[in-house]
Amino acid sequence: MIRRRVVVHGAVQGVFFRASCQQEASRLGVAGWVANRPDGAVEAAFEGESGAVTALVDWCRQGPPRAEVEAVDVTDEEPEGIRGFDVR
């Protein structure tokens, strides 16, 4: 079990990034949350099996079709044992 926090920069709000991320997390079996930030970025925390979390972080590097991802900051964190996936 691992946890990663990501901050996705670029044109990532208003392009269904959060809803698409939730769908991808569900498909991969990853728990966590995703939220828009006031600075225009999207922030998320992913928790689950290493391969699934890595796949979701990789998905964030492109995002949904209308997203224009410029950069993704990734930070390792201690898992919290969360369940489900929330859009905030």
XYZ file of N, CA and C in Angstrom:
264
model
N 0.843 -1.179 0.000
C 0.000 0.000 0.000
C 0.890 1.245 0.000
N 0.642 2.146 -0.967
C 1.379 3.401 -1.025
C 0.400 4.559 -1.163
N 0.901 5.766 -0.922
C 0.094 6.980 -1.085
C 0.955 8.016 -1.793
N 0.362 8.669 -2.778
C 1.040 9.742 -3.504
C 0.093 10.936 -3.587
N 0.644 12.114 -3.377
C -0.106 13.357 -3.597
C 0.406 13.958 -4.899
N -0.508 14.393 -5.742
C -0.127 15.008 -7.010
C -0.765 16.384 -7.133
N -0.039 17.283 -7.768
C -0.571 18.589 -8.149
C -0.346 18.705 -9.644
N -1.442 18.858 -10.376
C -1.403 18.892 -11.836
C -1.590 20.340 -12.287
N -0.616 20.862 -13.025
C -0.624 22.252 -13.493
C -0.947 22.298 -14.985
N -1.574 23.384 -15.393
C -1.917 23.590 -16.795
C -3.380 23.957 -16.926
N -3.945 23.741 -18.109
C -5.371 23.971 -18.340
C -6.105 22.695 -17.937
N -6.333 22.547 -16.625
C -6.872 21.291 -16.101
C -8.181 21.463 -15.342
N -8.673 22.689 -15.234
C -9.989 22.904 -14.636
C -10.982 23.203 -15.754
N -12.228 22.737 -15.584
C -13.249 22.957 -16.595
C -13.157 22.005 -17.768
N -12.381 20.913 -17.619
C -12.217 19.936 -18.695
C -12.575 18.518 -18.219
N -13.357 18.444 -17.134
C -13.786 17.161 -16.554
C -12.618 16.349 -15.991
N -11.561 17.054 -15.548
C -10.403 16.355 -15.004
C -10.781 15.569 -13.756
N -11.505 16.221 -12.829
C -11.839 15.545 -11.567
C -12.736 14.332 -11.788
N -13.781 14.480 -12.588
C -14.702 13.357 -12.832
C -13.982 12.222 -13.559
N -13.135 12.565 -14.521
C -12.390 11.543 -15.253
C -11.396 10.837 -14.342
N -10.775 11.599 -13.448
C -9.831 11.022 -12.495
C -10.543 10.048 -11.564
N -11.738 10.419 -11.113
C -12.521 9.529 -10.255
C -12.862 8.227 -10.981
N -13.238 8.319 -12.239
C -13.550 7.124 -13.023
C -12.320 6.235 -13.187
N -11.174 6.844 -13.459
C -9.944 6.082 -13.635
C -9.527 5.430 -12.312
N -9.678 6.161 -11.211
C -9.354 5.609 -9.891
C -10.239 4.411 -9.588
N -11.513 4.517 -9.897
C -12.443 3.407 -9.679
C -12.042 2.198 -10.504
N -11.680 2.433 -11.756
C -11.265 1.345 -12.639
C -10.025 0.634 -12.101
N -9.105 1.408 -11.519
C -7.848 0.859 -11.019
C -7.925 0.363 -9.574
N -9.028 0.674 -8.879
C -9.152 0.272 -7.478
C -8.332 1.127 -6.530
N -8.186 2.413 -6.854
C -7.402 3.337 -6.041
C -8.342 4.205 -5.210
N -8.014 4.392 -3.933
C -8.772 5.268 -3.043
C -8.143 6.654 -3.050
N -8.898 7.653 -2.569
C -8.331 8.982 -2.444
C -9.326 10.078 -2.700
N -8.815 11.189 -3.202
C -9.646 12.356 -3.497
C -8.968 13.208 -4.571
N -9.766 14.093 -5.182
C -9.264 15.036 -6.177
C -10.034 16.339 -6.006
N -9.333 17.471 -6.135
C -9.970 18.772 -5.918
C -9.318 19.847 -6.785
N -10.120 20.843 -7.151
C -9.588 22.030 -7.816
C -8.934 22.922 -6.767
N -7.837 23.561 -7.142
C -7.178 24.518 -6.258
C -7.451 25.929 -6.748
N -7.404 26.911 -5.860
C -7.656 28.298 -6.268
C -6.675 28.816 -7.319
N -5.472 28.236 -7.377
C -4.469 28.709 -8.346
C -4.653 28.121 -9.741
N -5.729 27.338 -9.958
C -6.009 26.767 -11.276
C -5.488 25.359 -11.464
N -4.724 24.857 -10.504
C -4.216 23.480 -10.570
C -5.264 22.518 -10.019
N -5.024 21.236 -10.209
C -5.827 20.180 -9.606
C -4.906 19.406 -8.667
N -5.383 19.168 -7.449
C -4.608 18.423 -6.455
C -5.341 17.137 -6.128
N -4.585 16.068 -5.889
C -5.203 14.784 -5.581
C -4.293 13.970 -4.672
N -4.899 13.044 -3.951
C -4.165 12.062 -3.160
C -4.666 10.691 -3.578
N -3.737 9.796 -3.866
C -4.063 8.445 -4.321
C -3.457 7.442 -3.362
N -4.243 6.434 -3.014
C -3.767 5.417 -2.084
C -4.207 4.035 -2.564
N -3.276 3.094 -2.580
C -3.606 1.738 -2.999
C -2.357 0.947 -3.326
N -2.548 -0.099 -4.106
C -1.425 -0.929 -4.531
C -0.478 -0.107 -5.404
N 0.798 -0.380 -5.284
C 1.830 0.402 -5.962
C 1.588 0.546 -7.463
N 1.312 -0.559 -8.148
C 1.110 -0.509 -9.595
C -0.087 0.318 -9.998
N -1.171 0.223 -9.224
C -2.390 0.967 -9.536
C -2.188 2.460 -9.293
N -1.541 2.814 -8.190
C -1.287 4.223 -7.897
C -0.350 4.811 -8.952
N 0.673 4.084 -9.315
C 1.599 4.541 -10.353
C 0.876 4.754 -11.673
N -0.028 3.848 -12.016
C -0.800 3.992 -13.260
C -1.679 5.241 -13.223
N -2.270 5.544 -12.064
C -3.123 6.729 -11.952
C -2.286 8.008 -12.009
N -1.126 8.014 -11.389
C -0.222 9.163 -11.491
C 0.180 9.361 -12.954
N 0.485 8.287 -13.657
C 0.832 8.384 -15.078
C -0.337 8.929 -15.895
N -1.560 8.513 -15.560
C -2.746 9.021 -16.255
C -2.840 10.539 -16.088
N -2.505 11.035 -14.893
C -2.574 12.471 -14.615
C -1.633 13.276 -15.509
N -0.593 12.657 -15.995
C 0.365 13.371 -16.847
C -0.245 13.771 -18.189
N -1.370 13.141 -18.543
C -2.085 13.506 -19.766
C -3.496 13.989 -19.448
N -4.174 13.293 -18.543
C -5.524 13.677 -18.160
C -6.539 13.347 -19.235
N -7.754 13.902 -19.091
C -8.800 13.660 -20.085
C -8.486 14.392 -21.392
N -9.220 14.085 -22.462
C -8.897 14.626 -23.785
C -8.729 16.143 -23.878
N -9.526 16.933 -23.156
C -9.444 18.388 -23.301
C -8.416 19.034 -22.377
N -7.802 18.273 -21.490
C -6.810 18.830 -20.569
C -5.512 19.158 -21.303
N -4.841 20.185 -20.821
C -3.518 20.549 -21.326
C -2.571 20.573 -20.126
N -2.032 19.405 -19.792
C -1.169 19.264 -18.624
C 0.217 19.805 -18.941
N 0.689 20.736 -18.100
C 2.015 21.317 -18.269
C 3.037 20.665 -17.353
N 2.620 20.294 -16.129
C 3.546 19.698 -15.163
C 2.747 18.956 -14.106
N 3.367 17.941 -13.528
C 2.759 17.183 -12.434
C 3.804 17.045 -11.327
N 3.483 17.588 -10.160
C 4.338 17.430 -8.982
C 3.838 16.221 -8.201
N 4.740 15.327 -7.821
C 4.372 14.097 -7.112
C 5.148 14.025 -5.807
N 4.431 13.755 -4.717
C 5.038 13.636 -3.398
C 4.586 12.329 -2.752
N 5.516 11.575 -2.190
C 5.175 10.372 -1.435
C 4.668 10.771 -0.057
N 3.631 10.082 0.418
C 3.084 10.310 1.752
C 2.837 8.975 2.426
N 2.622 9.015 3.727
C 2.274 7.804 4.467
C 0.816 7.457 4.203
N 0.497 6.206 3.876
C -0.898 5.806 3.679
C -1.733 6.049 4.938
N -2.985 6.422 4.727
C -3.903 6.695 5.832
C -4.991 5.631 5.964
N -5.023 4.686 5.033
C -6.049 3.655 5.095
C -7.423 4.129 4.659
N -7.468 5.128 3.792
C -8.761 5.648 3.334
C -9.427 4.676 2.371
N -10.734 4.833 2.237
C -11.521 4.006 1.328
C -12.370 4.919 0.441
N -12.660 4.440 -0.753
C -13.479 5.238 -1.663
C -12.669 6.336 -2.329
N -13.336 7.093 -3.204
C -12.672 8.162 -3.912
C -13.635 9.344 -4.002
N -13.226 10.488 -3.475
C -14.084 11.675 -3.422
C -13.637 12.733 -4.400
N -14.611 13.407 -5.002
C -14.362 14.617 -5.770
C -14.722 15.767 -4.848
N -13.766 16.616 -4.582
C -14.007 17.727 -3.652
C -14.157 19.033 -4.397
